[in-house]
XYZ file of C-alpha atoms in Angstrom:
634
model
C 0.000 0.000 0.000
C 2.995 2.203 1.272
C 4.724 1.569 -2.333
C 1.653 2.651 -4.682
C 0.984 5.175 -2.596
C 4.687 6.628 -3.621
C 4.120 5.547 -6.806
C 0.918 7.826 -7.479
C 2.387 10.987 -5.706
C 5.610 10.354 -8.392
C 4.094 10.364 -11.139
C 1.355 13.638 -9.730
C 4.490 15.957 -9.453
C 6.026 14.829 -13.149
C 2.294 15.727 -14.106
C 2.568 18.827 -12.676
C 6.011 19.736 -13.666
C 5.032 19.421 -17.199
C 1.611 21.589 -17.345
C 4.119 24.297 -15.431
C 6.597 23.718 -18.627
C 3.680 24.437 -20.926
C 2.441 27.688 -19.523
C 6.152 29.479 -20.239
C 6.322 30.816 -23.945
C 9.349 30.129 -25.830
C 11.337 33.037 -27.579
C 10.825 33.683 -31.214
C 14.416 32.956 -31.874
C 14.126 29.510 -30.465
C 10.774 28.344 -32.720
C 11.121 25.286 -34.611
C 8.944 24.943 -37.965
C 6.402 21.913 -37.256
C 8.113 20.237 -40.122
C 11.553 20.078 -39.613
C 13.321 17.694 -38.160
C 14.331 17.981 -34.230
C 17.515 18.496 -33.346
C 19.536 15.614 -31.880
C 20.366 16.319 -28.521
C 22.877 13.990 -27.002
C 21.674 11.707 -23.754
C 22.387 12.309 -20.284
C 21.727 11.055 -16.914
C 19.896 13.389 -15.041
C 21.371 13.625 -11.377
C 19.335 11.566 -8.864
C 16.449 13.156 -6.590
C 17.787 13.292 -3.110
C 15.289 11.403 -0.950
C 13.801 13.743 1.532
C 15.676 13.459 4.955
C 12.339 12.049 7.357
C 11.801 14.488 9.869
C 12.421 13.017 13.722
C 9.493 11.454 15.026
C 7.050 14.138 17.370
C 7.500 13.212 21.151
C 4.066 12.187 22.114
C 3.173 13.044 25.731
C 2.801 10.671 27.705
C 0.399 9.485 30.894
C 3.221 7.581 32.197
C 6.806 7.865 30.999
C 9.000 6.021 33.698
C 11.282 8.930 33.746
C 10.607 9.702 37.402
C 11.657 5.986 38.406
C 8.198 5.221 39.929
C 6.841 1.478 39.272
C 4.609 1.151 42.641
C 1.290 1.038 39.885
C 2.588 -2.304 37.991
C 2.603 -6.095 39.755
C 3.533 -9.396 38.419
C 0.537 -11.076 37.962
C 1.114 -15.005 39.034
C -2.197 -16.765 39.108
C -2.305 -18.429 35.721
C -1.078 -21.818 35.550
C 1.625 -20.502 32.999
C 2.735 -17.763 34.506
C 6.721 -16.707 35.080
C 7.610 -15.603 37.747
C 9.952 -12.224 37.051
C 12.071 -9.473 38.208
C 10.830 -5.965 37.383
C 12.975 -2.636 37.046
C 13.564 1.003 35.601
C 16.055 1.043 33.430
C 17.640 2.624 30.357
C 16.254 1.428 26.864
C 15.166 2.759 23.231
C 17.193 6.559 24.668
C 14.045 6.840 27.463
C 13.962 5.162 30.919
C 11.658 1.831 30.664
C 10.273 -0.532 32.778
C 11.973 -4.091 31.910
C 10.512 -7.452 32.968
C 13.088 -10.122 33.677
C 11.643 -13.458 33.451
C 13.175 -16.094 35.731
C 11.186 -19.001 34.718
C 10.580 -19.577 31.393
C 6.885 -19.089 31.438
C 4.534 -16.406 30.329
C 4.973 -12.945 31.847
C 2.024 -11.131 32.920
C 2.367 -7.615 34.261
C -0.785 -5.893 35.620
C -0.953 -2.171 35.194
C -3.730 -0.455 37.681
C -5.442 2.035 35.315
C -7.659 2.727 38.600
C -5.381 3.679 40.786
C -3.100 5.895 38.213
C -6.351 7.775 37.058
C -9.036 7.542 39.653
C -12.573 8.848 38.380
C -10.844 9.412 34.921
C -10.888 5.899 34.178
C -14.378 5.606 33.530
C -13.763 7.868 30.381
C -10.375 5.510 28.974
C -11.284 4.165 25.363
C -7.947 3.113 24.354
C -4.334 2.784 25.815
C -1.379 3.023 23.922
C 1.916 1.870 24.725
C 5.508 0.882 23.914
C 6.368 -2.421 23.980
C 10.245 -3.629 23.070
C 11.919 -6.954 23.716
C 16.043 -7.673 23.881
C 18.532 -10.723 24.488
C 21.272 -11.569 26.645
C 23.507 -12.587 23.504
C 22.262 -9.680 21.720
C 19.898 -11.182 19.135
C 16.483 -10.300 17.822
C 13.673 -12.415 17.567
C 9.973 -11.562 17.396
C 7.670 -11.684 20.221
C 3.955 -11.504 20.335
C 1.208 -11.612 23.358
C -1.940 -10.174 24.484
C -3.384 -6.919 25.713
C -5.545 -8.101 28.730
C -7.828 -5.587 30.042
C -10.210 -6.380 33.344
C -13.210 -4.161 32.977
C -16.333 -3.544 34.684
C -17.664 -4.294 38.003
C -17.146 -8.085 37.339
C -13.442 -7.715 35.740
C -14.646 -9.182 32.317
C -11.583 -10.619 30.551
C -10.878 -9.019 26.906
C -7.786 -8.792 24.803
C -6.051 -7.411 21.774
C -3.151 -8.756 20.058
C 0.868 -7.192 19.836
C 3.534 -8.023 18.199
C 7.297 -6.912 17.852
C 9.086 -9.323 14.326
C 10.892 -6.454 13.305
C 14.269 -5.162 14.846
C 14.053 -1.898 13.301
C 10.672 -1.394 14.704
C 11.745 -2.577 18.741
C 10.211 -0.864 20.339
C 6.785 -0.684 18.866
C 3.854 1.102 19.829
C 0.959 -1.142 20.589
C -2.706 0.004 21.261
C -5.556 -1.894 23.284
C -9.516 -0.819 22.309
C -11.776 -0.950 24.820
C -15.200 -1.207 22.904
C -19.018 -1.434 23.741
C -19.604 -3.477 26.694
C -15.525 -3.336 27.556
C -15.467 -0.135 29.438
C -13.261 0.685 32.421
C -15.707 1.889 35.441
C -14.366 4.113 38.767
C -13.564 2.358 41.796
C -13.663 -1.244 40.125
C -9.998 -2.266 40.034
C -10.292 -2.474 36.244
C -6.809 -2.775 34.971
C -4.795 -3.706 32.149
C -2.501 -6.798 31.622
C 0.627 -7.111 29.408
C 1.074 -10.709 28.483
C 3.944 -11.974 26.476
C 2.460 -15.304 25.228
C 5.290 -16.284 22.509
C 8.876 -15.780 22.807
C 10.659 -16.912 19.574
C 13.889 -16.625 21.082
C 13.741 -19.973 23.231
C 13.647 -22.063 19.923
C 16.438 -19.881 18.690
C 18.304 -20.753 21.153
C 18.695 -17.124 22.657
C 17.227 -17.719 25.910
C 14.308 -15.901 27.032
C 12.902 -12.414 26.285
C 13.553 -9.497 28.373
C 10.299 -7.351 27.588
C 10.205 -3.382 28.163
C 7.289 -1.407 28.425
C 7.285 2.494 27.971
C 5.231 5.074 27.141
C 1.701 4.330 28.747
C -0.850 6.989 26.825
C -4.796 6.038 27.969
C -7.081 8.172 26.094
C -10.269 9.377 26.130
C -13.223 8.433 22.896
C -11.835 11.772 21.535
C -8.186 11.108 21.623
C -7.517 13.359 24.203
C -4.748 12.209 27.011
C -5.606 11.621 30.426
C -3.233 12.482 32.830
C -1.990 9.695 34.957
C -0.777 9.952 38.954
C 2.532 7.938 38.463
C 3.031 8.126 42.531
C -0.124 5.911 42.677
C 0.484 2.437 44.620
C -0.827 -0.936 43.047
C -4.173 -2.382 44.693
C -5.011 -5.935 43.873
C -8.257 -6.622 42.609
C -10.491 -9.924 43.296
C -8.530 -11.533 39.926
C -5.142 -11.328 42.356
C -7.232 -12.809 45.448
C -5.817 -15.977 46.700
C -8.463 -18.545 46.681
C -6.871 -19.680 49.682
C -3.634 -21.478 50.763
C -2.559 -23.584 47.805
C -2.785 -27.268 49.001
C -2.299 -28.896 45.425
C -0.070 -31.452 46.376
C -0.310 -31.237 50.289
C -3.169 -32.506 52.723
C -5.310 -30.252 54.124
C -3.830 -29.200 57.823
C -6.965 -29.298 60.141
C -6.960 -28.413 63.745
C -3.588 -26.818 63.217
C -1.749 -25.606 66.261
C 0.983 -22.697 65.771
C 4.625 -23.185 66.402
C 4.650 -19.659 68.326
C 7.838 -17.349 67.456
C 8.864 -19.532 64.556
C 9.640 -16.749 62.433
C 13.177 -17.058 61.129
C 15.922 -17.044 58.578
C 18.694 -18.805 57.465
C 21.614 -18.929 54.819
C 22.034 -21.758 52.828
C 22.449 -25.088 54.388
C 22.415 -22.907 57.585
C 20.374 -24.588 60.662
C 17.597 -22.135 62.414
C 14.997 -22.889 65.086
C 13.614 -23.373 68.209
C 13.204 -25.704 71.292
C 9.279 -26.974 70.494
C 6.675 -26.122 73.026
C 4.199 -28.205 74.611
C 1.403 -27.714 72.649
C 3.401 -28.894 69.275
C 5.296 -32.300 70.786
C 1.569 -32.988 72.188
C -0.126 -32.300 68.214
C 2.964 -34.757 66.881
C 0.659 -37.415 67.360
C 0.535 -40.380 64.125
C -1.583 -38.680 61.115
C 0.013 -35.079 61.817
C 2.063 -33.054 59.501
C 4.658 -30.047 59.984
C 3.482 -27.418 57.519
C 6.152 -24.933 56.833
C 5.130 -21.249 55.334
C 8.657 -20.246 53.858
C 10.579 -18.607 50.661
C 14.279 -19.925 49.318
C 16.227 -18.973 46.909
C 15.644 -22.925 45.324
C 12.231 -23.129 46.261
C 13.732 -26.368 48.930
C 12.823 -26.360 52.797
C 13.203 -29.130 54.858
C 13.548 -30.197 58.568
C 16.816 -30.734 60.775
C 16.174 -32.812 64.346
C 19.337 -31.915 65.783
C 18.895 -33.737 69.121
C 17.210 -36.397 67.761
C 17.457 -40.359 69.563
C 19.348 -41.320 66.084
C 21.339 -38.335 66.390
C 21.619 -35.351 63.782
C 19.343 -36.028 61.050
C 17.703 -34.059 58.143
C 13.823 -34.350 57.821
C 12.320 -34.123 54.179
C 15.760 -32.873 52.051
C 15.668 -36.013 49.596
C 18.240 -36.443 47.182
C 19.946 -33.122 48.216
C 23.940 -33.564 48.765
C 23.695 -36.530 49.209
C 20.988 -36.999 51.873
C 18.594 -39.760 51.105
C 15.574 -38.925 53.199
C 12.405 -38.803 51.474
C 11.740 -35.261 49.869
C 9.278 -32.581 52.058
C 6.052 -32.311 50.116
C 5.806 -28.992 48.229
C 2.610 -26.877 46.825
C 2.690 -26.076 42.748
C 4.058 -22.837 43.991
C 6.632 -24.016 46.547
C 5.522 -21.124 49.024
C 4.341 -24.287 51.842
C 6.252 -27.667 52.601
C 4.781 -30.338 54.603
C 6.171 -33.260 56.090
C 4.551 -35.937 58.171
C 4.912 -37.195 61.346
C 5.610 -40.627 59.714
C 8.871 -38.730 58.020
C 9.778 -37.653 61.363
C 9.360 -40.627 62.863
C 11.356 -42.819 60.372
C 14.168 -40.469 60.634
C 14.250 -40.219 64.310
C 13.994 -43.876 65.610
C 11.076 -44.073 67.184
C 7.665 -41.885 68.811
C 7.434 -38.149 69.428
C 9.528 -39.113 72.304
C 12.553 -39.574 70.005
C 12.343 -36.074 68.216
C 14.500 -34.565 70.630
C 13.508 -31.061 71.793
C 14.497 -29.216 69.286
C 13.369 -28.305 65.828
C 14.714 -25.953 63.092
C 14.808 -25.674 59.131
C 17.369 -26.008 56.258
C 17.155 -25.098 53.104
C 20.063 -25.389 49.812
C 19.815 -21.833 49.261
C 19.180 -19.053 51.266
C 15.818 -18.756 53.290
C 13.277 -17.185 55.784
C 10.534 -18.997 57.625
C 6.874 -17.187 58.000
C 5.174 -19.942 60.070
C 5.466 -23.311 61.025
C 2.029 -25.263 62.675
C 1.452 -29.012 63.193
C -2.179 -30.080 62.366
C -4.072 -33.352 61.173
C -3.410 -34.315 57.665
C -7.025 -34.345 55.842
C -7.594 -34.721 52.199
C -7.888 -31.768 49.680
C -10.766 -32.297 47.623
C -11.278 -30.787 44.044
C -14.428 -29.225 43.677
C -17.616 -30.733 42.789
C -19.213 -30.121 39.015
C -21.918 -31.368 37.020
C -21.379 -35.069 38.346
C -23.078 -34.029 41.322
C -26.056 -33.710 42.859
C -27.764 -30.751 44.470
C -29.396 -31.079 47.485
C -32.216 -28.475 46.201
C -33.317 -25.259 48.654
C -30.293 -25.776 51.370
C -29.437 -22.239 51.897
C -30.445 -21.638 55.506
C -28.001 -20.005 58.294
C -27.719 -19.940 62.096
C -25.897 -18.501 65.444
C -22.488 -20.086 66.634
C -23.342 -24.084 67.686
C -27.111 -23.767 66.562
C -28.005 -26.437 64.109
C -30.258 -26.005 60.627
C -31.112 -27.788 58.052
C -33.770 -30.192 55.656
C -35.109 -33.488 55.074
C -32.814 -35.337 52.466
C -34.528 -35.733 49.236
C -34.414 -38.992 48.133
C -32.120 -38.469 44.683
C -29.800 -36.712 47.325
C -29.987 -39.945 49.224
C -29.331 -42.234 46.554
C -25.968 -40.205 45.773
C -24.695 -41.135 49.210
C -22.955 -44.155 48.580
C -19.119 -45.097 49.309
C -16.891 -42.974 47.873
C -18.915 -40.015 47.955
C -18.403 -36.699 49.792
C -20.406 -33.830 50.716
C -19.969 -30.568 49.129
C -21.458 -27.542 51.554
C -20.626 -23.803 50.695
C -20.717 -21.609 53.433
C -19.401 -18.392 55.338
C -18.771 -19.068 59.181
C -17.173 -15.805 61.683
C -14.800 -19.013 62.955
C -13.935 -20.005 59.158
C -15.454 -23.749 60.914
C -18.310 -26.051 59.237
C -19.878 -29.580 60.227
C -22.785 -31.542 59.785
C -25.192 -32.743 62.261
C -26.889 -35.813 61.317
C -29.880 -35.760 65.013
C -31.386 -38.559 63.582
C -29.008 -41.232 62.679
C -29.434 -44.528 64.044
C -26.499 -43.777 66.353
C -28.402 -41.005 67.863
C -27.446 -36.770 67.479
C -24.168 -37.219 66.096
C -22.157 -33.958 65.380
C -19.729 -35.434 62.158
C -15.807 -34.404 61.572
C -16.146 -31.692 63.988
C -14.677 -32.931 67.133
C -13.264 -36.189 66.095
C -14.405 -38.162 68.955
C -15.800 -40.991 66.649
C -12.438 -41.882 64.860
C -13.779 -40.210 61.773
C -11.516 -37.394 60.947
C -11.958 -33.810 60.534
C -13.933 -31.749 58.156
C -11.707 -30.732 54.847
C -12.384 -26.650 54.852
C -10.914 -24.866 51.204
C -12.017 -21.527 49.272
C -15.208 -21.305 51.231
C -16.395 -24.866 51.395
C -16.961 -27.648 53.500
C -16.086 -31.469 52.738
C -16.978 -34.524 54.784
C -17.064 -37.989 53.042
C -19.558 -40.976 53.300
C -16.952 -42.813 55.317
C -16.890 -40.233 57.761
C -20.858 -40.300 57.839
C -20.906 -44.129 57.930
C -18.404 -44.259 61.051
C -20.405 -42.015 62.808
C -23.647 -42.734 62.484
C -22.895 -46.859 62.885
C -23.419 -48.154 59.446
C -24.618 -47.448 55.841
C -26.752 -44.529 54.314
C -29.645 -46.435 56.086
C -28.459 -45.593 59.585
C -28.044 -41.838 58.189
C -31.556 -40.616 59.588
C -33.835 -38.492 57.398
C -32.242 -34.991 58.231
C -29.224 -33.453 57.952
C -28.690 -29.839 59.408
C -25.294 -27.741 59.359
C -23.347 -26.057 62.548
C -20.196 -23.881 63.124
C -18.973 -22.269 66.559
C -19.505 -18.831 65.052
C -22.656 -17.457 63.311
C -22.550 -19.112 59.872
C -24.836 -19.239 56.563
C -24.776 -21.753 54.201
C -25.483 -21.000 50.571
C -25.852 -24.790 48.638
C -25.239 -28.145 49.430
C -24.147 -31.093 46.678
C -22.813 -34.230 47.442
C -20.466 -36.315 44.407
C -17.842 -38.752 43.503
C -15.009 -37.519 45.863
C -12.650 -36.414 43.482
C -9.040 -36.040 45.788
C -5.897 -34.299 45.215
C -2.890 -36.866 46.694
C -0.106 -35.774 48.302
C 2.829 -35.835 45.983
C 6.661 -35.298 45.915
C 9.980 -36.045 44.167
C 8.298 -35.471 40.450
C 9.790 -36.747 37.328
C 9.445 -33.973 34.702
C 7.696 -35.841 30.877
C 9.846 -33.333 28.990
C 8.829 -31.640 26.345
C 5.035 -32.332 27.250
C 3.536 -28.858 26.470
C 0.532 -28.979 23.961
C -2.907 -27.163 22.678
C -5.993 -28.441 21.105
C -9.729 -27.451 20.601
C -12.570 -29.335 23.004
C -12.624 -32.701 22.254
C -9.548 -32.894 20.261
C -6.248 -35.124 21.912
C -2.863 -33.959 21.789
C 0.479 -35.374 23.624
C 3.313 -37.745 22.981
C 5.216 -40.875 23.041
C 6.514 -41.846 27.085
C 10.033 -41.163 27.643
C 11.839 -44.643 29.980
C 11.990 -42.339 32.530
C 8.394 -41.667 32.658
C 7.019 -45.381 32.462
C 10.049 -46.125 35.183
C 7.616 -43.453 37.210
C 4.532 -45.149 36.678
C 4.361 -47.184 40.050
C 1.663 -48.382 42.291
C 1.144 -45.348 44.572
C 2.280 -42.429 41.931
C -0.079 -40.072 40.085
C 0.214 -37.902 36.926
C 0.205 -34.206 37.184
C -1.334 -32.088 34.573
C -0.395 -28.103 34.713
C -3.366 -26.577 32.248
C -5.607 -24.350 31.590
C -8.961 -25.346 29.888
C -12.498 -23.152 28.864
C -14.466 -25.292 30.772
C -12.145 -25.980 33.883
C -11.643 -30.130 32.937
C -8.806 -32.093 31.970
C -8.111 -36.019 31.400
C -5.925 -38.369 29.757
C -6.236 -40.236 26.898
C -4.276 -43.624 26.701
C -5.266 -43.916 22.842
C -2.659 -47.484 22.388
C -3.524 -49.335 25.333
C -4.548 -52.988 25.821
C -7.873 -52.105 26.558
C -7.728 -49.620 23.072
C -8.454 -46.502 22.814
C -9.509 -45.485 26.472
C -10.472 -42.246 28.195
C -9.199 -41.816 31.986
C -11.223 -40.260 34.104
C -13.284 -38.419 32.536
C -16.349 -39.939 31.927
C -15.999 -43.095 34.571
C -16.875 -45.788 32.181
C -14.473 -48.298 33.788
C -15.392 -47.546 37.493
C -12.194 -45.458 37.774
C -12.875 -42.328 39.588
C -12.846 -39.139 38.437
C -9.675 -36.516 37.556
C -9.376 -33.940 40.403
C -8.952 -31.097 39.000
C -9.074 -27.357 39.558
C -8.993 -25.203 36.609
C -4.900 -25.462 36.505
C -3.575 -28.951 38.271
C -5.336 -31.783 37.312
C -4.480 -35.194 38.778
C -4.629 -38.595 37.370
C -3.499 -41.509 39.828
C -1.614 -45.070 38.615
C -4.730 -46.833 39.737
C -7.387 -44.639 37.615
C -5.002 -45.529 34.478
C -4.684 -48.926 35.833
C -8.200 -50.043 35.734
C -9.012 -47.970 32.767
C -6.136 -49.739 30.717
C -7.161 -53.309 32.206
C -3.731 -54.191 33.903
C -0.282 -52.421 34.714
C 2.415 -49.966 33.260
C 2.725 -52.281 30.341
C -0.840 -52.141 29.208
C -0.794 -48.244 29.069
C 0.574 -48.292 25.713
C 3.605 -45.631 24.606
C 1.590 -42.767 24.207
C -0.280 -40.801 26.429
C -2.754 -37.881 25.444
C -4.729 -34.779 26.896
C -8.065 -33.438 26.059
C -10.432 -31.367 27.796
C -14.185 -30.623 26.676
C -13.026 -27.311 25.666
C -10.231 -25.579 23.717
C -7.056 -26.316 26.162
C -3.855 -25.979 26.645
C -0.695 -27.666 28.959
C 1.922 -26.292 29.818
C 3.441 -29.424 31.731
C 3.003 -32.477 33.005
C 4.930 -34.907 35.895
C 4.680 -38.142 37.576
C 5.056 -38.002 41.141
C 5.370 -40.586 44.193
C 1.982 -40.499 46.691
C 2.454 -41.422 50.468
C-alpha cells in the first residue's frame, strides 16, 4: 500500500512539472517549424532526486513515561497456571527510561498495570491505551515476540484482549494500542486494569534464551483522543482476579486443627540450621496422622527439617536427594511457598515416637531462606471441587448462630448419591472459618460429624469457602450405611454461619505428591474434544508405580482435563473423565489436574505395560498444557 501510494504521488508531481513547462512561452528565436526535423540532442543522466531526509518522530506526551523511576502502579501477575515468575525494574532502553521485565522461569509474563489507581474517576472515560512495547537478548539477538493486551473491565473484571507483536528489529520498540469497545469499558472504583502478556517468545527455539520485555510510554485516552493524565506516585491495589483462593494445598493434605509453632519466624543462609526448642502444645499435636506445615521462601524453592537432638542423632527431615541426603523429599505446593512433612517422616528419621524427636526443631534449606510460620495439624484430604457429576441437594441455603443447628429433610435423589466414595460438598461463610454436619437422627443417635473427632472419623476438609466430609466419615459415625443416616441433615459452626448450597459427588481427591519426574517436552494445545500429547520417555514409564499419580499443569475453557491412553490394551480409552471403567474421576481445579496409577490402571485393564507408549490430553473445551509430571503419593 505504502509503495503505490509513492508511486501515485511520483508520477502527480512529473504531471505537474510538465503543465508548469507548458504555460512558459518560448522566444521567437528559439521556434522550430512543425516540419523540420528535431535536433539531436545527445543523452544524459539526469542527477538523482535526493530522498527527503524524514523528519524526527514528534515526542508524544505521555500518561506515564517512567522517567521519574516510579513502578509502585505495575505487579507481576502469578495466578495463571503458565505464569513466570519475574524481576521488574527502571532502566535505560530505546534513549528513554523503561520498565523491563526479567523473566526467571521460562513461562509467560504477565504484568498488571492499575489504570484505577493511576487515574481515579478518569478511568471511567479511557477508550484506548497506547503503549511501547520492546523486547532484547542476553547474547544480543532479535527475535519476534507476540502476546496479548488483557484488560479487566467492569464491576465483574470481564476478561478481553487485543493482540501485539514486535518481528521487526528496526521497529523494537513498537507502539501497541488496546480498544476498549461497547460493553468493555473501564468503570471508577472497580480495580479495572490492564494486563501485558507476552504469550510467545521466539527466542527460546532460537536458542537465545528468554525475552527481556520493556514497556514504555503508557498513553490512555479518552473516545476523543484526548490524554488523560496519569498519577505515576499511585500504589498498586489488587483486585479480586489477584485474590488468593486460599492457601494452595495442590499437592499437600489439608492441615486441620492446626496448632501454631509460636515465634517460629526465622531465617537462614544456605544449608544454615535455624529454630527453636518446640513447646508443649506442638510435641503434644505430633501425634501419628500429623504433619509439619512450613510457610517459607528460598532462593531454590527447597525447605526441609533438621532434628538436631534427635534419639538417632543429627538427622535431616524431608531434604531427599539433596547432597547426598537420602531422606524422602518434604512435600511442596505447585508454587513451593508451603512444605509439609509428616509425622511418619519424622518418625522414620528419628527412631522411634514423638519421644525420640528430641527437643528441638529448626529448618534447612540449599539456598538461602526465611521462615513465615510453622504449625502441626491433622493431615485431611484436599478435595477438588464438585461439578456437574453431582447432585444438588435443592433449597439448602439456611443459616444460624455459633453451635445452633439447621437444616432439611434429604430428598431422596440426594440420598441415593450417598454411597461409598462419595463426599459432601457444603458452601458456606462461618465468623470461625469452621463447618460440620449434624446428622440428630441417625441410628447412632445426634451425632455432630468431623467436627470434634471423637468418633475416629476425621476432621472436616475446609478450602475456598467450602466444607467437605465424606460418606466414610458419615458411615463411622452414624454406625453403618446410608440407612443408619436418619432423614435430616442440618449444618453447625462455633460462630454465626450461613450456608449457601449443598451437593454431594464422587469424591474427586488431590494426593499428596513429591519427588516429580518432569515428561519433557510435554507442552501442547488443542480445541474441546480434540487429543494432543506424545510418546513416554523410559523415565516416565520407570515413574509409573503403584502409589504415583500424573500431574497435569493446564488451563482449559471449561475448567476439565483427562488423559487419553489412545494405544492401550484395553484400546483406545479415556481416563477419568467420563468413569466408564469404574475409575474415579480426575481432580482437577482449573490449573492442576491429577490422574493416579490406579485410575489408568483399571481404565487400561492391567499395569504400566498395558498403558501403551503414548499418552494424550483433552479437555471438553479448547485447552492448553503447559506441563506435566509423575510423582510418588504417600
Amino acid at each position: 500500500m505504502k509503495k503505490k501510494l509513492l508511486a501515485c504521488l511520483l508520477a502527480g508531481t512529473m504531471v505537474l512539472s510538465m503543465a508548469a513547462c507548458g504555460d512558459e512561452k518560448a522566444p521567437a528565436s528559439d521556434s522550430v517549424p512543425s516540419d523540420s526535423a528535431p535536433e539531436s540532442v545527445p543523452e544524459s543522466t539526469p542527477e538523482p532526486t535526493p530522498e527527503p531526509t524524514p523528519e524526527a518522530p514528534v515526542a508524544e506526551e505521555a500518561s506515564i513515561d517512567f522517567e521519574d523511576g516510579n513502578m509502585g502502579f505495575v505487579s507481576a501477575y502469578s495466578k495463571p497456571a503458565d505464569a513466570a515468575e519475574v524481576e521488574m525494574s527502571i532502566v535505560d532502553f530505546g534513549g528513554s527510561k523503561a520498565l523491563q521485565v526479567k523473566n526467571l522461569t521460562g513461562k509467560v509474563p504477565y504484568v498488571a498495570i492499575d489504570a484505577t489507581s493511576l487515574l481515579g474517576a478518569d478511568v471511567a472515560k479511557v477508550a484506548s491505551v497506547e503503549l511501547s512495547i520492546g523486547v532484547s537478548y542476553e547474547d544480543g539477538s532479535f527475535n519476534a515476540v507476540s502476546g496479548g493486551l488483557l484488560a479487566w473491565s467492569g464491576e465483574d473484571l470481564k476478561e478481553t484482549s487485543d493482540d501485539w507483536s514486535v518481528y521487526l528489529e528496526k521497529v523494537n520498540p513498537k507502539k501497541q494500542v488496546a480498544t476498549l469497545s461497547a460493553g468493555e469499558e473501564f468503570i471508577a472504583d472497580a480495580g479495572n486494569m490492564l494486563v501485558v502478556q507476552l504469550k510467545t517468545d521466539n527466542g527460546v527455539a532460537a536458542g537465545a534464551g528468554n525475552a527481556t520485555m520493556y514497556i514504555d510510554n503508557i498513553r490512555f485516552l479518552d473516545a476523543s483522543g484526548n490524554l488523560l493524565k496519569a498519577d505515576s506516585s499511585a500504589t498498586f491495589v489488587a483486585n479480586a482476579m489477584f485474590e488468593s483462593s486460599g492457601t494452595d494445598y495442590v499437592n499437600l493434605a489439608y492441615l486441620a486443627n492446626p496448632v501454631t509453632f509460636e515465634g517460629f519466624a526465622l531465617t537462614g543462609d544456605g544449608w544454615a540450621q535455624n529454630g527453636l526448642d518446640m513447646p508443649q502444645e506442638i510435641i503434644d499435636a505430633l501425634v501419628p496422622g500429623s504433619v509439619v506445615q512450613i510457610e517459607y521462601k528460598s532462593d531454590t524453592g527447597n525447605m526441609w527439617l533438621v532434628m538436631n537432638q534427635s534419639a538417632a542423632g543429627w538427622k535431616r527431615v524431608g531434604c531427599g536427594p539433596i547432597d547426598g541426603c537420602t531422606e524422602p523429599s518434604s512435600y511442596y505446593n505447585s508454587g513451593r511457598t508451603i512444605a509439609q512433612i509428616t509425622y511418619e517422616q519424622l518418625s522414620a528419621a528419628c527412631g522411634g515416637d514423638v519421644s525420640t524427636f528430641g527437643p528441638s526443631m529448626q529448618c534447612e534449606s540449599d539456598g538461602a531462606w526465611e521462615v513465615f510460620s510453622v504449625k502441626v495439624g491433622q493431615a485431611a484430604p484436599y478435595y477438588a471441587a464438585l461439578g456437574s457429576e453431582a447432585v444438588e441437594f435443592e433449597g439448602f441455603a439456611c443459616s444460624g448462630d455459633g453451635w445452633a443447628q439447621n437444616g432439611f429433610d434429604m430428598p431422596q435423589e440426594f440420598i441415593d448419591a450417598l454411597v461409598p466414595g462419595s463426599v459432601v460438598e457444603i458452601s458456606y461463610s462461618s465468623e470461625n472459618n469452621d463447618m460440620w454436619i449434624v446428622m440428630n437422627q441417625s441410628a447412632a443417635g445426634w451425632k455432630r460429624v468431623a467436627q470434634c473427632n471423637e468418633n475416629g472419623e476425621g476432621w472436616a476438609t475446609l478450602v475456598d469457602g467450602k466444607c467437605y466430609i465424606t460418606y466414610e466419615q458419615l458411615s463411622q459415625v452414624c454406625g453403618g450405611d446410608v440407612s443408619t443416616f436418619g432423614p435430616s441433615m442440618q449444618c453447625e459452626a462455633s460462630g454465626k454461619w450461613e450456608v449457601f448450597g449443598v451437593k454431594v459427588g464422587p469424591a474427586k481427591e488431590f494426593k499428596m505428591m513429591r519427588d516429580p519426574v518432569e515428561f519433557e517436552g510435554f507442552a501442547c494445545s488443542a480445541d474441546g474434544w480434540a487429543q494432543a500429547g506424545f510418546d513416554m520417555p523410559q523415565e516416565i514409564i520407570d515413574a509409573l508405580v503403584p502409589g504415583s499419580v500424573v500431574e497435569i499443569s493446564y488451563t482449559s475453557e471449561n475448567g476439565d482435563m483427562w488423559i487419553v491412553m489412545n494405544q492401550s490394551a484395553a484400546g483406545w480409552k479415556r481416563v477419568a473423565q467420563q468413569n466408564e471403567s469404574g475409575e474415579g474421576w480426575a481432580a482437577c481445579n482449573g490449573s492442576i489436574c491429577q490422574i493416579t496409577y490406579e485410575q489408568l490402571e483399571k481404565a487400561c485393564g492391567g499395569d504400566v505395560t498395558a498403558f501403551g507408549p503414548s499418552m494424550q490430553c483433552e479437555a471438553s473445551g479448547k485447552w492448553e498444557v503447559f506441563g506435566v509430571k509423575v510423582g510418588t503419593v504417600e
